[in-house]
PDB file of C-alpha atoms in Angstrom:
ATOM      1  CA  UNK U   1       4.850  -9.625  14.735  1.00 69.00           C
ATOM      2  CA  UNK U   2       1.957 -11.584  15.319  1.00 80.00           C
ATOM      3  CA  UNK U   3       0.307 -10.387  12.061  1.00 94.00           C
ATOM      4  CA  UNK U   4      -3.683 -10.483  11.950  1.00 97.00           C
ATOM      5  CA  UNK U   5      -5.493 -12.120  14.544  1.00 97.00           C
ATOM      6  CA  UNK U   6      -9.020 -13.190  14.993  1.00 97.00           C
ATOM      7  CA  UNK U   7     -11.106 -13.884  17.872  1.00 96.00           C
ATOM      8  CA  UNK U   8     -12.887 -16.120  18.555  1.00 96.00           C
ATOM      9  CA  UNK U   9     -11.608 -19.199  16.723  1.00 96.00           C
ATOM     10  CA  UNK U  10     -15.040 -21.042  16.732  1.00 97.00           C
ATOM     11  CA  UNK U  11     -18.713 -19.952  17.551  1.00 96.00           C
ATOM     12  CA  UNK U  12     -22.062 -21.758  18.203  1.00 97.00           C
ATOM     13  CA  UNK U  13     -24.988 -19.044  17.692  1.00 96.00           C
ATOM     14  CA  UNK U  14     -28.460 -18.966  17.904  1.00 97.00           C
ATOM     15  CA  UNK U  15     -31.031 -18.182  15.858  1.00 97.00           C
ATOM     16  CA  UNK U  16     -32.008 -14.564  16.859  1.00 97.00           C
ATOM     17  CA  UNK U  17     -28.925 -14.235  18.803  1.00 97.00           C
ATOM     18  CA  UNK U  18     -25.671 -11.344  18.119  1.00 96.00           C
ATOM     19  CA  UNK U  19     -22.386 -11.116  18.141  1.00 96.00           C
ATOM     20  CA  UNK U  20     -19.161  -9.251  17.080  1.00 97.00           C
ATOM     21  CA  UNK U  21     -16.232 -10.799  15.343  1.00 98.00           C
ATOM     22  CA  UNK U  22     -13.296  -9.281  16.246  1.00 97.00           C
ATOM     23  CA  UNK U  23      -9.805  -8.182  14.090  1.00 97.00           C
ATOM     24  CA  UNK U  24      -6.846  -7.087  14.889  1.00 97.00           C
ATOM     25  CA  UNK U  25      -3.508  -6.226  12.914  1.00 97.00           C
ATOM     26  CA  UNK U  26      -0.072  -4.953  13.575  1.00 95.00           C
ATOM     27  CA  UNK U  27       1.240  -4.001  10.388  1.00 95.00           C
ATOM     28  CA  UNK U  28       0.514  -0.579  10.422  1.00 94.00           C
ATOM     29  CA  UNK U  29      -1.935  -1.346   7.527  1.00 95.00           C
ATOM     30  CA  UNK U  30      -3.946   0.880   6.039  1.00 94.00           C
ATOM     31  CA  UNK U  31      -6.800  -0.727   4.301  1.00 94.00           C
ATOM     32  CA  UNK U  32      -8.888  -3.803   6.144  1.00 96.00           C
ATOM     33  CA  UNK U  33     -11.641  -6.261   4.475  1.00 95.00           C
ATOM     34  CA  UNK U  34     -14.040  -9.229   6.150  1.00 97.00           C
ATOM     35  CA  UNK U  35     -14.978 -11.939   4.009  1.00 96.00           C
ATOM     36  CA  UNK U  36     -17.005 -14.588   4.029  1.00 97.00           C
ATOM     37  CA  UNK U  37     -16.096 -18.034   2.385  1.00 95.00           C
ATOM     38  CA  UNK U  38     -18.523 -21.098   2.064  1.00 93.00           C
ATOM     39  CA  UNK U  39     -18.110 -24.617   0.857  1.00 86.00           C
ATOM     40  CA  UNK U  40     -17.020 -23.949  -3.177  1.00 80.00           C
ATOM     41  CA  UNK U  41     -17.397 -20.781  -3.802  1.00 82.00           C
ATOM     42  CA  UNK U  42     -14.848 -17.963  -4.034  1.00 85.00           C
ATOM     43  CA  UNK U  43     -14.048 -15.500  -0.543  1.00 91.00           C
ATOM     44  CA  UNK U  44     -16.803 -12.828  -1.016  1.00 93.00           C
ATOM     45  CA  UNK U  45     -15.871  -9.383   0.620  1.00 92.00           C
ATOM     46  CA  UNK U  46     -18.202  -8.388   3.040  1.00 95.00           C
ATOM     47  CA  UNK U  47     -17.619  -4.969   4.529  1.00 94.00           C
ATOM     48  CA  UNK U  48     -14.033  -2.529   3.858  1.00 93.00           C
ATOM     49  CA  UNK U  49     -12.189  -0.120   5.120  1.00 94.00           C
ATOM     50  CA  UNK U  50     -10.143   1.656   2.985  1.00 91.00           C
ATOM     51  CA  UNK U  51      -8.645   3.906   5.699  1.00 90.00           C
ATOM     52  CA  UNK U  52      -9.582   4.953   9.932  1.00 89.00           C
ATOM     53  CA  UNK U  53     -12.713   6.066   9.721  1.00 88.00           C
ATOM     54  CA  UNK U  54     -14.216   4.470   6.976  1.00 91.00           C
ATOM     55  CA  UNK U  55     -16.078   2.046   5.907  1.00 93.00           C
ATOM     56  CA  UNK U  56     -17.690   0.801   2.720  1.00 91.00           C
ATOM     57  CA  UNK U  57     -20.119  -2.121   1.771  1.00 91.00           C
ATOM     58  CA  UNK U  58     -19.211  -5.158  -0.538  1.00 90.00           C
ATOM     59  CA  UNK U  59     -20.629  -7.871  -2.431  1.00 88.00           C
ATOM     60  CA  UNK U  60     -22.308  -9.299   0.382  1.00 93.00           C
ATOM     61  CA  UNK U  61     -23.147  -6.437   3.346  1.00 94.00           C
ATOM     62  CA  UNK U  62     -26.988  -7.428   4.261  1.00 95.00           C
ATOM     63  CA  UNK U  63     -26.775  -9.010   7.999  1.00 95.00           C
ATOM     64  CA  UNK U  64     -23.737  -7.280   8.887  1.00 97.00           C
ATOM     65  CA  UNK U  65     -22.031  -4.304  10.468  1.00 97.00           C
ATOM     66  CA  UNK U  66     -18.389  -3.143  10.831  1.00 97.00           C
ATOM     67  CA  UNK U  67     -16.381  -0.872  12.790  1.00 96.00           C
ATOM     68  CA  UNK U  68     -13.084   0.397  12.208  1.00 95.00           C
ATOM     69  CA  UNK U  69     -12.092   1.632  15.894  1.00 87.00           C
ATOM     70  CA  UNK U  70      -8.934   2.642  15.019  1.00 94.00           C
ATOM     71  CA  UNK U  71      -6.081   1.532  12.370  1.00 95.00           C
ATOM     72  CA  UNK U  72      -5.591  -1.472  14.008  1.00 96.00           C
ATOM     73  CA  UNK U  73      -9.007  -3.074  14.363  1.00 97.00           C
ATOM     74  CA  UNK U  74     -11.841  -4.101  12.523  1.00 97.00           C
ATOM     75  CA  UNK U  75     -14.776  -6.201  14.299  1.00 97.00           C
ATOM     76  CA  UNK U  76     -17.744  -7.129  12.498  1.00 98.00           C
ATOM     77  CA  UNK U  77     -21.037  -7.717  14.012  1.00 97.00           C
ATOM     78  CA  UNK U  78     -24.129  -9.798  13.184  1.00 96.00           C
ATOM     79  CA  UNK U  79     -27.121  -8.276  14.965  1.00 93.00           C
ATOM     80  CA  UNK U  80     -29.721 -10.867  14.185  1.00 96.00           C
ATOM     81  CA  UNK U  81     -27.853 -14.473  13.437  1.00 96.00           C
ATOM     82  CA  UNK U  82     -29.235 -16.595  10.926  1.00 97.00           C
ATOM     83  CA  UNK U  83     -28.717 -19.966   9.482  1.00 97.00           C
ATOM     84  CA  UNK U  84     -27.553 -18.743   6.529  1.00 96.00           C
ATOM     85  CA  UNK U  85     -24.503 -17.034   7.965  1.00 97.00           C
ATOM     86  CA  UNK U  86     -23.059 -19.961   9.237  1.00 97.00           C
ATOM     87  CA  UNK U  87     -19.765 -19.812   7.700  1.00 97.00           C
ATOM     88  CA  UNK U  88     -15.748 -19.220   8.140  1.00 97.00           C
ATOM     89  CA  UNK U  89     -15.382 -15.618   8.054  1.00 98.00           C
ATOM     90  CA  UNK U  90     -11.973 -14.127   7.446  1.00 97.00           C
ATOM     91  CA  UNK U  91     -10.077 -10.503   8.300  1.00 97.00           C
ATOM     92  CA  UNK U  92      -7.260  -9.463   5.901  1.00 96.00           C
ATOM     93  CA  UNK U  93      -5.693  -6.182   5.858  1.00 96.00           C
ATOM     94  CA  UNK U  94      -3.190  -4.674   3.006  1.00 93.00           C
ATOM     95  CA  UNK U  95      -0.876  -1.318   3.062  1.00 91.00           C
ATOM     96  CA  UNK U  96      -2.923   0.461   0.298  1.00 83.00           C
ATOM     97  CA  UNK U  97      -5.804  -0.808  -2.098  1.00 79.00           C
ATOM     98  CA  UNK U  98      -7.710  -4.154  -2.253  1.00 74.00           C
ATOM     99  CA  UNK U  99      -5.467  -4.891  -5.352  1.00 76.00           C
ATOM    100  CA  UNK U 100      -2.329  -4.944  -3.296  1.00 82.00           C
ATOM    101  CA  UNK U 101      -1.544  -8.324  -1.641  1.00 89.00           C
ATOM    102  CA  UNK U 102      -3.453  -8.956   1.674  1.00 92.00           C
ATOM    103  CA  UNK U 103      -2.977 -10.687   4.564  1.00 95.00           C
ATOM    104  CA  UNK U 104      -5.083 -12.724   6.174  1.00 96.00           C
ATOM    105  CA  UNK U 105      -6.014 -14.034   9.817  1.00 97.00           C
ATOM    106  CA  UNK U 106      -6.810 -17.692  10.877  1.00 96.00           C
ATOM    107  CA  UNK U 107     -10.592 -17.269  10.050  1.00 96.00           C
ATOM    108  CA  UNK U 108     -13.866 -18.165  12.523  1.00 97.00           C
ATOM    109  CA  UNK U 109     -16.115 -20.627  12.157  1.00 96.00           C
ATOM    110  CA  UNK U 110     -19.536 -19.885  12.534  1.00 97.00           C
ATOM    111  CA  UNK U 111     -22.316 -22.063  13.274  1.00 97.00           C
ATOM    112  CA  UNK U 112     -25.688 -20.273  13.285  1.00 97.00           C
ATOM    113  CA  UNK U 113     -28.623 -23.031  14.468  1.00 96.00           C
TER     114      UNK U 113
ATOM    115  CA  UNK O   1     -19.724 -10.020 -16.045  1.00 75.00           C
ATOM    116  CA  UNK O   2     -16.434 -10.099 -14.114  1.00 78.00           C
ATOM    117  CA  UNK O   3     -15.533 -13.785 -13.995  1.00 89.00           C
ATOM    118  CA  UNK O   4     -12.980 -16.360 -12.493  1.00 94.00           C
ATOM    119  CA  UNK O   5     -13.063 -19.647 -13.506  1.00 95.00           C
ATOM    120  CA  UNK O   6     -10.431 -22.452 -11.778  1.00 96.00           C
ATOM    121  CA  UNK O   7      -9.819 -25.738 -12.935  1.00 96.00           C
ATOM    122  CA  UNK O   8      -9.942 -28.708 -11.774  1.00 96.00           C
ATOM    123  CA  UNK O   9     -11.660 -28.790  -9.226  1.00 95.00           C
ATOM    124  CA  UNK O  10      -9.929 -30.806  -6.865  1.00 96.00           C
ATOM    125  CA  UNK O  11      -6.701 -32.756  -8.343  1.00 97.00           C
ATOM    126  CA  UNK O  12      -4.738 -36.308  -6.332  1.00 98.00           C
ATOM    127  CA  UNK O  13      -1.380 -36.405  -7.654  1.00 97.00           C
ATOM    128  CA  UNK O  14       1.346 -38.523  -5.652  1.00 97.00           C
ATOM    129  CA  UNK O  15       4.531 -37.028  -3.862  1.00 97.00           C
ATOM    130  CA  UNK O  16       7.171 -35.983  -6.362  1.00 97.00           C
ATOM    131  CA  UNK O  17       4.877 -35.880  -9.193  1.00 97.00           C
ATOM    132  CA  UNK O  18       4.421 -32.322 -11.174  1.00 98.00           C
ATOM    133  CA  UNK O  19       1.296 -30.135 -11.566  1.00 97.00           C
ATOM    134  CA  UNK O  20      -0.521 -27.154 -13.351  1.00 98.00           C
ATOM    135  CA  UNK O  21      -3.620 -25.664 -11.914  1.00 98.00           C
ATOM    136  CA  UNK O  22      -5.344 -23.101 -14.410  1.00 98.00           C
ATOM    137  CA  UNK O  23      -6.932 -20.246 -14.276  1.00 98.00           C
ATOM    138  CA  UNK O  24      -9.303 -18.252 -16.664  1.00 97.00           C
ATOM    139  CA  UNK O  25     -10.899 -15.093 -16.347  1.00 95.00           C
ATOM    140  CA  UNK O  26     -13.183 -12.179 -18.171  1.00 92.00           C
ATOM    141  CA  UNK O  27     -11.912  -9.289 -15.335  1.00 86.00           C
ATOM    142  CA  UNK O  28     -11.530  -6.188 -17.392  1.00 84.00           C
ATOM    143  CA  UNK O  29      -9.526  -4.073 -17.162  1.00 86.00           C
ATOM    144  CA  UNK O  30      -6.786  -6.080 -15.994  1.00 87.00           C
ATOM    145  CA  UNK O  31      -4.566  -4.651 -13.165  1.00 87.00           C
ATOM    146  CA  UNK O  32      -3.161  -7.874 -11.416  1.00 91.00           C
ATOM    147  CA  UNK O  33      -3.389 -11.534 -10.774  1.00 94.00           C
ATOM    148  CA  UNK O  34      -2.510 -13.513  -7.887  1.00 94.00           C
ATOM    149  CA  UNK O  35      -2.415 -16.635  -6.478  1.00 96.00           C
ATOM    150  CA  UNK O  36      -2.940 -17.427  -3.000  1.00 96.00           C
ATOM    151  CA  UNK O  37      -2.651 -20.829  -1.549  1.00 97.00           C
ATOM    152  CA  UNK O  38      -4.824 -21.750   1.365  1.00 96.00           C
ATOM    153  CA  UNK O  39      -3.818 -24.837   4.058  1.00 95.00           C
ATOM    154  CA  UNK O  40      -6.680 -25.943   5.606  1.00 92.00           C
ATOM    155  CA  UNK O  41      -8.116 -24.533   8.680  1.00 90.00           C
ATOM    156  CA  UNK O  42      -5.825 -21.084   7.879  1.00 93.00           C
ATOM    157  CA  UNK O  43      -5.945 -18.373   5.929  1.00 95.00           C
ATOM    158  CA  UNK O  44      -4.942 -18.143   2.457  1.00 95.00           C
ATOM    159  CA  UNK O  45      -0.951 -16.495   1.719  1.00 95.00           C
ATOM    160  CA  UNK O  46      -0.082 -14.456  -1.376  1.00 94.00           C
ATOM    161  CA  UNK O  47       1.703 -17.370  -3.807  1.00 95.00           C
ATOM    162  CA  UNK O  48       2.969 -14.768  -6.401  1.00 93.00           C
ATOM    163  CA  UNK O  49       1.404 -11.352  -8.473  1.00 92.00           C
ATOM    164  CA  UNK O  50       1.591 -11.003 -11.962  1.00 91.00           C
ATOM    165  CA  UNK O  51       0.712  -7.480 -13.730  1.00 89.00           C
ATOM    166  CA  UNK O  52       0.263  -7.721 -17.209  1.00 84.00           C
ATOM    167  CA  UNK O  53       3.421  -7.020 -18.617  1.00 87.00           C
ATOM    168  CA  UNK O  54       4.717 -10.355 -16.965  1.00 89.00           C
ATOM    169  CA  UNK O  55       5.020 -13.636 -18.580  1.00 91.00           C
ATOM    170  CA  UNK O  56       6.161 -15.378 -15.807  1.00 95.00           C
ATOM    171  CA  UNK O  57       6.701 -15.395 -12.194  1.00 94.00           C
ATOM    172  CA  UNK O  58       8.599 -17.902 -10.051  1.00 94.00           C
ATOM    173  CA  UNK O  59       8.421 -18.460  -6.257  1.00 93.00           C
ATOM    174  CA  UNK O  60      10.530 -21.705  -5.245  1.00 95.00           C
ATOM    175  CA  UNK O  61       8.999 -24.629  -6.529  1.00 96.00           C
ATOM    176  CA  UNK O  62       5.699 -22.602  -7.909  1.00 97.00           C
ATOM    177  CA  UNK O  63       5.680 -21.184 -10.963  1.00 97.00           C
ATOM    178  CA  UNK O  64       2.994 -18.962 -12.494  1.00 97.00           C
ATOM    179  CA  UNK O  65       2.292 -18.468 -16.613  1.00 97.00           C
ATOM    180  CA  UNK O  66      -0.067 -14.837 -17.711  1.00 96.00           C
ATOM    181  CA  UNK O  67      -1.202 -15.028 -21.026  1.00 94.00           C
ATOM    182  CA  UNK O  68      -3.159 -11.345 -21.155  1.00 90.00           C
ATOM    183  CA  UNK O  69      -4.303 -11.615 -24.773  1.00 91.00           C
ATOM    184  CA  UNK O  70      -6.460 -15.506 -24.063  1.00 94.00           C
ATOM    185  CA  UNK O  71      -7.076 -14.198 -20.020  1.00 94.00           C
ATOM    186  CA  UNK O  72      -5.377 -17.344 -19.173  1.00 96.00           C
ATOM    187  CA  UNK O  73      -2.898 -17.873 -15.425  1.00 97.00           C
ATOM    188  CA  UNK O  74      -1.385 -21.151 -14.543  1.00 98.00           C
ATOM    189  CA  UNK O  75       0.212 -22.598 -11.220  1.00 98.00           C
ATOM    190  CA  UNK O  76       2.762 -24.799 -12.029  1.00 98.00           C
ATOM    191  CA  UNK O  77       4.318 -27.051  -8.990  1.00 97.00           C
ATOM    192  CA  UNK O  78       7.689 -28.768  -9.925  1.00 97.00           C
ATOM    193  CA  UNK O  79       8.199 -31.881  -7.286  1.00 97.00           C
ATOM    194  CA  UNK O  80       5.517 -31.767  -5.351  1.00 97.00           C
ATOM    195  CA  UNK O  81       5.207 -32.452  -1.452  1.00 97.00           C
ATOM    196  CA  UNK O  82       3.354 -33.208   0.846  1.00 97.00           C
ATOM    197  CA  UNK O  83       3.122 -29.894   2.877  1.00 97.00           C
ATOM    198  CA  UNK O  84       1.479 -28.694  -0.941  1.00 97.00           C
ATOM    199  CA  UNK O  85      -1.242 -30.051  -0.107  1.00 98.00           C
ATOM    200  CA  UNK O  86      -3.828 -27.231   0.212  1.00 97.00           C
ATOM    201  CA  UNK O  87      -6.330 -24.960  -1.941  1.00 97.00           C
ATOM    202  CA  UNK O  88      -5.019 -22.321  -4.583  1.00 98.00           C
ATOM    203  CA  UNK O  89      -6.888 -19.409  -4.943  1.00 97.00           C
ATOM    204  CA  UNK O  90      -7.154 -17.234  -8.094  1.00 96.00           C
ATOM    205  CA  UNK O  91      -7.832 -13.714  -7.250  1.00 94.00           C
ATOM    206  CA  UNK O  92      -7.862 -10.522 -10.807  1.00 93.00           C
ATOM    207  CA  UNK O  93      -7.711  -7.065  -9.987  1.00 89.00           C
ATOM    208  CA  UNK O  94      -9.538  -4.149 -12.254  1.00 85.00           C
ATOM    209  CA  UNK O  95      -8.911  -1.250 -11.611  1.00 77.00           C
ATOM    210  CA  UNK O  96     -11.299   1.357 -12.710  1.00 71.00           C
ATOM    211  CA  UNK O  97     -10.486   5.359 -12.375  1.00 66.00           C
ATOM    212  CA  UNK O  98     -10.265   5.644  -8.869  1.00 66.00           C
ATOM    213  CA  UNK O  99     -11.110   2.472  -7.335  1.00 69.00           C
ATOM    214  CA  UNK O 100      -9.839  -1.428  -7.594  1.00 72.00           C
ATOM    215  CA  UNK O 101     -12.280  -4.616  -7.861  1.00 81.00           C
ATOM    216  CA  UNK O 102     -11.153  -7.947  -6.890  1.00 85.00           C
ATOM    217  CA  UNK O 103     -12.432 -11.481  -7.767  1.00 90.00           C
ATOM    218  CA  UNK O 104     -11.773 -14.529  -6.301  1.00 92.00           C
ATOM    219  CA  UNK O 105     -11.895 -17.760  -7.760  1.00 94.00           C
ATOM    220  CA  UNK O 106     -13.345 -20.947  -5.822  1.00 94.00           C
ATOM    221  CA  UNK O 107     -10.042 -22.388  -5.610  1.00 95.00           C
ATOM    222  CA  UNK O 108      -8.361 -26.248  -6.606  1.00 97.00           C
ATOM    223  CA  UNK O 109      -8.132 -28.516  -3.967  1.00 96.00           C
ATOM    224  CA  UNK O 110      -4.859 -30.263  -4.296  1.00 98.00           C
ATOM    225  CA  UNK O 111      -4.261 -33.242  -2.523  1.00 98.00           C
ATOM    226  CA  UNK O 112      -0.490 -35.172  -2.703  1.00 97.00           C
ATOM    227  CA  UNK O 113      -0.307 -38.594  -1.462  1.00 97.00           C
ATOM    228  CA  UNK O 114       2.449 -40.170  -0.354  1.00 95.00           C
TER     229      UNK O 114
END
């Protein structure tokens, strides 16, 4: 049960350049979130998915785009990288509603230059 | 404004020793409160949840406090060690008629020295 997973670990971008985050869980979980979390601040929620099929924007969607392929994953993809993305990004999934207790993957770090 | 406010900062304590990490928040209307704690380089792990009928909420050495009437959470750790060393993560749930909000704290960095 490996959990969630995240790939890559780490990534070197770009200016300019794209590319997709990817998520994966195995917990039969329903609902799946991205975040982003930089240097003293609080995880901000990027992009959810409260369910296959849909998708929803959070605090912090401007940059981004998600796909839920199917219950299991969630990628997230930056079109146009910029410096201001650089950051860890995490996946977390949970059985029902953001309130219930989620579970979160290793992270990747992002470096956007 | 839906608000979660951690202090300190960042606490050095040395092995053995205890600590309380607080937590104070203006998230209305209350559904839950959690604490994560978050080694570095991972991802954080669900500590304990406290609804607001609870008082108290034990998980090993952690222990968490819920005052609902002053909006005030604590993380108490009874002989600490080194393997605490980590951020903890204050995360309140509203939940509104058909949907839940969550807000995360910016964490304490705890640090225990040998």
């Amino acid at each position: 049960n490996a959990g969630v997973t995240q790939t890559p670990k780490f990534q070197v971008l770009k200016t300019g350049q794209s590319m997709t985050l990817q998520c994966a869980q195995d917990m039969n979980h329903n609902s799946m979130y991205w975040y982003r979390q930089d240097p003293g601040m609080g995880l901000r929620l990027i992009y959810y998915s409260a369910s296959e099929g849909t998708t929803d924007k959070g605090e912090v969607p401007n940059g981004y785009n998600v796909s839920r392929l199917n219950k299991r994953e969630f990628s997230l993809r930056l079109e146009s990288a910029a410096p201001s993305q650089t950051s860890v990004y995490f996946c977390a999934s949970s059985e029902g509603s953001e309130s219930e207790t989620q579970y979160f993957g290793p992270g990747t770090r992002l470096l956007v230059l | 404004k839906n608000q979660v406010e951690q202090s300190p900062q960042s606490l050095i304590i040395l092995e053995g020793k205890n600590c309380t990490l607080q937590c104070n928040y203006t998230v209305s209307p209350f559904s839950n409160l959690r604490w994560y704690k978050q080694d570095t380089g991972r991802g954080p792990v669900s500590l304990t949840i406290m609804t607001f009928s609870e008082n108290t909420k034990s998980n090993g050495r952690y222990t968490a406090t819920l005052d609902a009437d002053t909006k005030q959470s604590s993380l108490h750790i009874t002989a600490s060690q080194l393997s605490d060393s980590a951020s903890y993560i204050c995360v309140v749930s509203a939940w509104y008629s058909s949907a839940s909000k969550i807000i995360f704290g910016s964490g304490t960095r705890l640090s225990i020295r040998p």
